[in-house]
Short mmCIF file of C-alpha atoms and ligand atoms in Angstrom, two decimals:
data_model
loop_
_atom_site.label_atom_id
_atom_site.label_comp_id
_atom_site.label_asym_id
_atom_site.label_seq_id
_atom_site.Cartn_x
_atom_site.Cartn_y
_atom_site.Cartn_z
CA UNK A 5 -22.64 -5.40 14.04
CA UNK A 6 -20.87 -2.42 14.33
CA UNK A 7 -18.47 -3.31 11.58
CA UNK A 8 -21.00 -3.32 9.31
CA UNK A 9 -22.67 0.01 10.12
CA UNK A 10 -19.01 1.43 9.25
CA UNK A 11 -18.34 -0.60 6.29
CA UNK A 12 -21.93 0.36 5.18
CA UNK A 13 -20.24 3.83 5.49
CA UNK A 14 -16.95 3.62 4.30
CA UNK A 15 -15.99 2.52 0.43
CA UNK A 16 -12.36 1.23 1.98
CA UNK A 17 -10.40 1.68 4.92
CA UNK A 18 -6.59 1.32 5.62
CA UNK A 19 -4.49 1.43 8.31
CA UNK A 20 -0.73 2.24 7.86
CA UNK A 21 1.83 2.25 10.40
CA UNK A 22 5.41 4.40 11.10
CA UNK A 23 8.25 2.82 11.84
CA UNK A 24 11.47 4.27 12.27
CA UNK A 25 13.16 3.04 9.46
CA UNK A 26 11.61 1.72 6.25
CA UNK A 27 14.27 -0.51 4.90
CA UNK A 28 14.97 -2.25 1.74
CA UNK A 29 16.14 -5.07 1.07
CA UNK A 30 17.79 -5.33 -2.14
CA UNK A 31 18.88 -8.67 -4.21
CA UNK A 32 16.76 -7.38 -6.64
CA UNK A 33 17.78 -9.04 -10.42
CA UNK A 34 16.01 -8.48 -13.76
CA UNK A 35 15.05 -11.77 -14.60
CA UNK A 36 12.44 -10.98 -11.77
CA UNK A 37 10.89 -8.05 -13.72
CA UNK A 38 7.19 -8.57 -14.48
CA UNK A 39 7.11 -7.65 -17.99
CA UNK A 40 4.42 -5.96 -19.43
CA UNK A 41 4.86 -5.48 -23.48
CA UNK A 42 2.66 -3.00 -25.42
CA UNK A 43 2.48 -0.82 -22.38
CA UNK A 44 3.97 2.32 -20.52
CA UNK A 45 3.41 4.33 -17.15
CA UNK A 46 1.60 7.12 -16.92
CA UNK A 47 1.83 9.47 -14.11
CA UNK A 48 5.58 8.33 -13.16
CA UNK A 49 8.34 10.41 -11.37
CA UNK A 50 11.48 9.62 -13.56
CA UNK A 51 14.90 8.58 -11.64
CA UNK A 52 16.67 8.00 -14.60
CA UNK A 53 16.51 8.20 -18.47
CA UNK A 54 18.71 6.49 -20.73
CA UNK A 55 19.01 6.46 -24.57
CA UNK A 56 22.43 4.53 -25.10
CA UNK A 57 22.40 3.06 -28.88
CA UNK A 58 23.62 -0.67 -27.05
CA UNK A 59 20.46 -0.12 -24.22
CA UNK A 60 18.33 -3.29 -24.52
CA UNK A 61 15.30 -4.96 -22.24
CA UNK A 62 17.59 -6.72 -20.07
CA UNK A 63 20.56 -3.51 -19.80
CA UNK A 64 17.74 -1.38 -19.26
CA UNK A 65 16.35 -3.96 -15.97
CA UNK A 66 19.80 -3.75 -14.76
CA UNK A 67 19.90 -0.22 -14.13
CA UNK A 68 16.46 -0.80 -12.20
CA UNK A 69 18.20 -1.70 -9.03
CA UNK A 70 17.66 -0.93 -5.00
CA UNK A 71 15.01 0.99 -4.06
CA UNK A 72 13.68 1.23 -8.21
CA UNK A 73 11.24 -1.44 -8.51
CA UNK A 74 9.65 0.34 -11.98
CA UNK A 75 11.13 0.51 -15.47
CA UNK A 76 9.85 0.78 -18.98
CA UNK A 77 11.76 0.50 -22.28
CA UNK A 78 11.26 2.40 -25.51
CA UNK A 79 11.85 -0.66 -27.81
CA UNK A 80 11.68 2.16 -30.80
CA UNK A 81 13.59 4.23 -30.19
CA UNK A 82 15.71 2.58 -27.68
CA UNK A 83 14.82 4.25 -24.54
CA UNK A 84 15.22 3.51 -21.05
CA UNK A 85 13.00 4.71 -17.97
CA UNK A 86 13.25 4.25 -14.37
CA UNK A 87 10.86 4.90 -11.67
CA UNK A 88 10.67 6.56 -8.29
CA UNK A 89 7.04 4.61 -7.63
CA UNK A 90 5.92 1.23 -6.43
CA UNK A 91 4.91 -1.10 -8.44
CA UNK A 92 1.52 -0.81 -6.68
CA UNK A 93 1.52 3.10 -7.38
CA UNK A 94 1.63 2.79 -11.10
CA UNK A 95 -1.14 3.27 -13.38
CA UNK A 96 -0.10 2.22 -17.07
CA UNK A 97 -1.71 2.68 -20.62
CA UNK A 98 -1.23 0.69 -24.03
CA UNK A 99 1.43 1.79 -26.13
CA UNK A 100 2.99 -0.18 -28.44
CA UNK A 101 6.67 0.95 -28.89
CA UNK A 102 6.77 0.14 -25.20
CA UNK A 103 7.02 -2.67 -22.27
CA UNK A 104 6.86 -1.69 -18.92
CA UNK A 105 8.55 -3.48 -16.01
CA UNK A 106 7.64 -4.30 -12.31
CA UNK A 107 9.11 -6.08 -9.81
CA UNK A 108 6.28 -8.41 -8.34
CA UNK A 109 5.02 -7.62 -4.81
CA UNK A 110 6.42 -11.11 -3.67
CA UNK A 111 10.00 -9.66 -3.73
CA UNK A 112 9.04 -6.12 -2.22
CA UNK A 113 9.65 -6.78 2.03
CA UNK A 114 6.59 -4.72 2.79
CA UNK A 115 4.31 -2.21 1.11
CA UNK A 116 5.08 1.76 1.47
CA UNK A 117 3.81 4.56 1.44
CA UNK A 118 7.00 7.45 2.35
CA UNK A 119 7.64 6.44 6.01
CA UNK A 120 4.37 4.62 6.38
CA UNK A 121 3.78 1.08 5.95
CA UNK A 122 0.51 -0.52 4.85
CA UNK A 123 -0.95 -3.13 7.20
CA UNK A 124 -4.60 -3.81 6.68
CA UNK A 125 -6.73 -2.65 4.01
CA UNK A 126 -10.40 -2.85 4.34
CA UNK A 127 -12.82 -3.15 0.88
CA UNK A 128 -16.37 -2.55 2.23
CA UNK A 129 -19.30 -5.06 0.52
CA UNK A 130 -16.42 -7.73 0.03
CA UNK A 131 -16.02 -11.07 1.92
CA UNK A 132 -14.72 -11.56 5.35
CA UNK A 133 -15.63 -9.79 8.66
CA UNK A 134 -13.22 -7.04 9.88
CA UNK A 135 -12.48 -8.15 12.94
CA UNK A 136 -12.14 -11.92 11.81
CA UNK A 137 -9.97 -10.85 9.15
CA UNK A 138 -7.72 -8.44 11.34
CA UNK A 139 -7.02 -11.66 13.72
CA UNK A 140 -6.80 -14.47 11.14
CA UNK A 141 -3.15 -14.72 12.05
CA UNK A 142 -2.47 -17.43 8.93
CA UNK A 143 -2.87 -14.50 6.58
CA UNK A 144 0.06 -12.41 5.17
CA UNK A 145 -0.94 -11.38 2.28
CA UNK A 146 2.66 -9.23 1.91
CA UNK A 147 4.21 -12.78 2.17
CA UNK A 148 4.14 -15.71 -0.41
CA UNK A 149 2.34 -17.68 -1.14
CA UNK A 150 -0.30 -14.84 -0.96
CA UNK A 151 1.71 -11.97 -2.22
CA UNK A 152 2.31 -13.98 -5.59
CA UNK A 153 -1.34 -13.18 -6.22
CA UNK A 154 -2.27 -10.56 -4.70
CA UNK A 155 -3.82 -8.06 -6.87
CA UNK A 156 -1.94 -4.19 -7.23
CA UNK A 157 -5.35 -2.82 -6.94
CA UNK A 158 -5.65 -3.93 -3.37
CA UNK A 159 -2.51 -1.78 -2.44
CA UNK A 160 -3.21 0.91 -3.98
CA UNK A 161 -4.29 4.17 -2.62
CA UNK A 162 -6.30 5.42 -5.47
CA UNK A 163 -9.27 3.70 -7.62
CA UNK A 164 -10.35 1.66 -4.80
CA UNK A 165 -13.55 0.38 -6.37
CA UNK A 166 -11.03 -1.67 -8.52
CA UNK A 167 -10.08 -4.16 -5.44
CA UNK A 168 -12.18 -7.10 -4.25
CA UNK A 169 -10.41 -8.21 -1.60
CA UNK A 170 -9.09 -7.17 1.84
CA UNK A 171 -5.63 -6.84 2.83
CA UNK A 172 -3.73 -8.28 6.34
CA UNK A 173 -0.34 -7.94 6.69
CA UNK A 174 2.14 -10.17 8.33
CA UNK A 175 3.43 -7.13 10.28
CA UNK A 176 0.21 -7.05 12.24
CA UNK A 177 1.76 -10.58 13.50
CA UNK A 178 4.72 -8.82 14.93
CA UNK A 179 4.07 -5.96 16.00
CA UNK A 180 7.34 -4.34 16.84
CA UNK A 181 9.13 -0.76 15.92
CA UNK A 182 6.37 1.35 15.39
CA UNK A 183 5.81 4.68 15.97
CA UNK A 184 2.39 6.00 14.40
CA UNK A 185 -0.78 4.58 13.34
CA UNK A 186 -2.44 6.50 10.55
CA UNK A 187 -6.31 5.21 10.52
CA UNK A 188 -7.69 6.30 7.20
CA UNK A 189 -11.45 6.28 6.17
CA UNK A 190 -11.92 6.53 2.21
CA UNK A 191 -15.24 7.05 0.29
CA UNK A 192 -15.11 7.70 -3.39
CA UNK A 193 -11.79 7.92 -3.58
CA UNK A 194 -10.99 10.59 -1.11
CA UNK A 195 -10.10 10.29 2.73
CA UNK A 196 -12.77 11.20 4.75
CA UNK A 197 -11.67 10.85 7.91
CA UNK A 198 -8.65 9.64 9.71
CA UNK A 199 -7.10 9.23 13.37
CA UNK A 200 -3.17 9.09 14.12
CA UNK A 201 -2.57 7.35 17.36
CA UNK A 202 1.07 7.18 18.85
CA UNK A 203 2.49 3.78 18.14
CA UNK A 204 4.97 3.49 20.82
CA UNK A 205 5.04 0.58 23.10
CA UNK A 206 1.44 -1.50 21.42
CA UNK A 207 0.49 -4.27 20.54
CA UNK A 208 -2.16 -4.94 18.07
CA UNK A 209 -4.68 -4.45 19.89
CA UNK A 210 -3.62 -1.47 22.40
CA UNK A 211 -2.84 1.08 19.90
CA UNK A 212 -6.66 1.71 19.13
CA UNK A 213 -7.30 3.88 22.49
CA UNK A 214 -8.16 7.30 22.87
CA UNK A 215 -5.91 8.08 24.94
CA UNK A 216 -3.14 7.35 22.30
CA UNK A 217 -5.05 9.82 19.93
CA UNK A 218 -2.39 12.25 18.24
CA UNK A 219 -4.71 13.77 15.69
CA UNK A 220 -8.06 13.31 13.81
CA UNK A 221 -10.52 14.62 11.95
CA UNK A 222 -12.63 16.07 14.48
CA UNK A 223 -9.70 18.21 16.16
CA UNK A 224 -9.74 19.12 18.79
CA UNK A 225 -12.91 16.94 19.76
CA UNK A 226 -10.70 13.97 19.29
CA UNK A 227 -12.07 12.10 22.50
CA UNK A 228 -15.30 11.38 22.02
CA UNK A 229 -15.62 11.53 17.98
CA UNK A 230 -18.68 8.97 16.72
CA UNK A 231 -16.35 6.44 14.72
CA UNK A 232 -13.52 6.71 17.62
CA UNK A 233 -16.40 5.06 19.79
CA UNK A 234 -17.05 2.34 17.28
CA UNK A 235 -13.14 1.38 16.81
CA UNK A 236 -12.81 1.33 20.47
CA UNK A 237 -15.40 -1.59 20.37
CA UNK A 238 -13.90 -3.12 17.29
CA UNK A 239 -10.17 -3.62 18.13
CA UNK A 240 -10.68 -3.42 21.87
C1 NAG B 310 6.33 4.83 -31.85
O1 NAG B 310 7.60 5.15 -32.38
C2 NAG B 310 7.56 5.65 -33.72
C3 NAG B 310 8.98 5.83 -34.19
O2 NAG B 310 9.69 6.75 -33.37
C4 NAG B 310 6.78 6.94 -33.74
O3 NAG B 310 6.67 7.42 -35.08
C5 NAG B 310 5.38 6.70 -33.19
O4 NAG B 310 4.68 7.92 -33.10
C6 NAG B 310 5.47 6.07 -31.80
N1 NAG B 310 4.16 5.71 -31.32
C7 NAG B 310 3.62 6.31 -30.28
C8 NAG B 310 2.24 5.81 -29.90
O5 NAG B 310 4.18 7.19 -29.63
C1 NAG B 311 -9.62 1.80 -12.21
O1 NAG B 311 -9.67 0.39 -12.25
C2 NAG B 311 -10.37 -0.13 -13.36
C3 NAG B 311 -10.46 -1.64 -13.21
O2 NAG B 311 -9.23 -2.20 -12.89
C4 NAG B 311 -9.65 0.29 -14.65
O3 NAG B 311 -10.35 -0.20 -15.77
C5 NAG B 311 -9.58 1.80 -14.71
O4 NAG B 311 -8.83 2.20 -15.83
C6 NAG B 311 -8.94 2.36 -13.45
N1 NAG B 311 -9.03 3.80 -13.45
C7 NAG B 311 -7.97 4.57 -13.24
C8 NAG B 311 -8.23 6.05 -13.22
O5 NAG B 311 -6.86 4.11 -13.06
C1 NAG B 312 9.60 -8.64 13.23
O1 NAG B 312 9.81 -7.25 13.07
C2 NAG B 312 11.14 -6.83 13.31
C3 NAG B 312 11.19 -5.31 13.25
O2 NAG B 312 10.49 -4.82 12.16
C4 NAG B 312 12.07 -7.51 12.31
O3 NAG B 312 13.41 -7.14 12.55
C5 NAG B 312 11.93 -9.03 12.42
O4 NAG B 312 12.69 -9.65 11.42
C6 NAG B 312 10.48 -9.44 12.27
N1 NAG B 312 10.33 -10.87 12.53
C7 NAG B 312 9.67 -11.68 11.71
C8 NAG B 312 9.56 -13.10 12.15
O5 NAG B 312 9.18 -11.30 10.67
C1 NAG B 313 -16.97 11.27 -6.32
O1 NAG B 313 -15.85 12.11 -6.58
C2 NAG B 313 -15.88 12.69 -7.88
C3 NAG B 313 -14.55 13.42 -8.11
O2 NAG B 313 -14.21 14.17 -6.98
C4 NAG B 313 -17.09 13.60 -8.00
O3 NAG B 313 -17.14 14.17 -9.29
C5 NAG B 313 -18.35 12.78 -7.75
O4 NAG B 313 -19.48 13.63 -7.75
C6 NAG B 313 -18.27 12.05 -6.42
N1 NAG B 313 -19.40 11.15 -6.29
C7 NAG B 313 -20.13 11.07 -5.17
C8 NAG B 313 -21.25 10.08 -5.19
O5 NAG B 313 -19.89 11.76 -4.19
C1 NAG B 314 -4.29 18.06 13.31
O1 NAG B 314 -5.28 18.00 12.31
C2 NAG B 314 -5.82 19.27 11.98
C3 NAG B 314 -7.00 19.04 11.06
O2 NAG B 314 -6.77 17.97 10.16
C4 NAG B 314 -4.70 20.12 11.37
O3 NAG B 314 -5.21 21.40 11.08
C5 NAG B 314 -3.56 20.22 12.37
O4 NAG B 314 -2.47 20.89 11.77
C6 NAG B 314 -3.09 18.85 12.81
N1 NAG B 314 -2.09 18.97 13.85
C7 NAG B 314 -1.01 18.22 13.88
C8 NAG B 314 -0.11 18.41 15.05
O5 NAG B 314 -0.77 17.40 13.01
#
C-alpha cells in the first residue's frame, strides 16, 4: 500500500551500497567482447588510443584488459579506443567505419558506480511488488543465468524510462562489508531525493533506520522526513 503511493511518486529508485573495496576480478579475454559493428560511443572518457598500421579487432580487444570493459575500433582508418566506462554507462550511435565492444554484464562481478555498488533498482508502473521483489532471495540478477539477459538500460543511471524491469542483486543475499547506503529517488531523470545511512554492522533489513541516517534531502530535518516514515514501514 505504501509502496505504491511512492512508486506512484517516483519514476525509479535505486539503492547503492559502499564497500570498502570495489574489486575486480580480471580473466577478462576478447573472445568475450560483445561486438557491436556499425556503431561507436558517444560520451566516452578515453584510456587509451591506438593507431598502429598492424592494430586489428582482435589486437585492439587485447589491449581492453582489467578494469577496461569498453573498446571500439576504427575499421577505416585503423583505430583503436579504450574506455574508462561500464558497459552499462555507455550510450552509442551508428557509425559505420566503426564496431564498438563490451564486455557482457555476466562477466562484470558486480555493477559500479565509483565506490558504490548497485543493489536494487526500482522501475515504478513495472511488474513485481517492492518489497516482494527486495526478498525474493532466488533472484540475482548480477549473476547468470539472469545477468546474460539482463538489459543495460536497467543499470543505468540515466534514461530510466528505457528499463522495464527491476533490479535485485545477489549482494542483498550477503550482506557483508558495507559501509554506506545511498537511497536515491529519481523522477524524470534527475534525483529527487536521497538518504545515506551508515552501513556498518546491517543486515538487510537494519540499515533502513533513522537512527543510521548520515544525510538526506531534508537536512537537517532528517528524522522525521515524509518518505523516511514510509521506508521505515517498507524494509522494517
Ligand atoms: C569514415 O571513414 C572515411 C575514411 O577516412 C571518412 O571519409 C568518412 O568521413 C568516415 N565516416 C564518418 C561517418 O566519419
Ligand atoms: C533512451 O532510450 C531509448 C530506448 O532505448 C533510446 O531510443 C534513446 O535513444 C535513449 N536516449 C538517450 C538520450 O540515450
Ligand atoms: C559474500 O561477500 C563477501 C564480501 O563481499 C565475499 O568475499 C564473498 O565471496 C561473498 N560470498 C558469496 C557466496 O557470494
Ligand atoms: C523533465 O526534465 C527535462 C530536462 O531537465 C525538462 O525539460 C522537462 O520539462 C521535465 N519534465 C517534467 C514533466 O518535469
Ligand atoms: C548533507 O546534505 C546537504 C544537502 O544535500 C549538504 O549541503 C551537506 O553538505 C551534506 N553534508 C554531508 C556531511 O554530506
Amino acid at each position: 500500500m505504501v509502496m505504491n503511493v511512492l512508486l506512484n511518486v517516483c519514476l525509479s529508485l535505486g539503492i547503492l551500497l559502499h564497500h570498502y573495496c570495489g574489486c575486480w576480478a580480471s580473466s577478462i579475454r576478447y573472445n568475450k567482447f560483445q561486438l557491436v559493428p556499425g556503431h561507436r560511443v558517444t560520451r566516452g572518457t578515453e584510456v587509451s588510443r591506438s593507431t598502429q598500421p598492424d592494430v586489428n579487432l582482435v589486437k585492439c580487444a587485447r589491449r581492453c584488459l582489467g578494469d577496461c570493459t569498453v573498446f571500439q575500433f576504427d575499421n577505416v582508418n585503423k583505430l583503436c579506443v579504450t574506455f574508462a566506462e561500464k558497459p552499462y554507462e555507455i550510450e552509442m550511435t551508428g557509425d559505420t567505419n566503426w564496431t564498438a565492444a563490451y564486455l557482457p554484464t555476466s562477466f562484470l562481478n558486480a555493477i559500479t558506480y565509483g565506490d558504490y555498488t548497485l543493489v536494487f533498482r526500482l522501475q515504478s508502473g513495472k511488474p513485481g511488488l517492492a518489497y516482494a521483489t527486495w526478498t525474493d532471495t532466488n533472484r540475482h540478477d548480477d549473476e547468470k543465468p539472469s545477468s546474460e539477459t539482463f538489459p543495460l538500460a536497467c543499470l543505468r543511471m540515466s534514461n530510466y524510462s528505457s528499463c522495464d524491469r527491476h533490479f535485485r542483486s545477489k549482494i542483498i543475499d550477503n550482506w557483508s562489508g558495507i559501509t554506506e547506503v545511498y537511497l536515491s529517488v529519481i523522477k524524470n531523470d534527475s534525483e529527487v531525493a536521497y538518504i545515506k545511512f551508515n552501513g556498518a554492522g546491517t543486515n538487510h533489513y537494519t540499515w533502513c533506520h533513522e537512527h543510521r541516517i548520515r544525510n538526506s534531502t531534508w537536512y537537517p530535518d532528517i528524522v522525521y522526513g515524509p518518505p523516511l516514515r514510509y521506508w521505515t514501514h517498507i524494509v522494517g
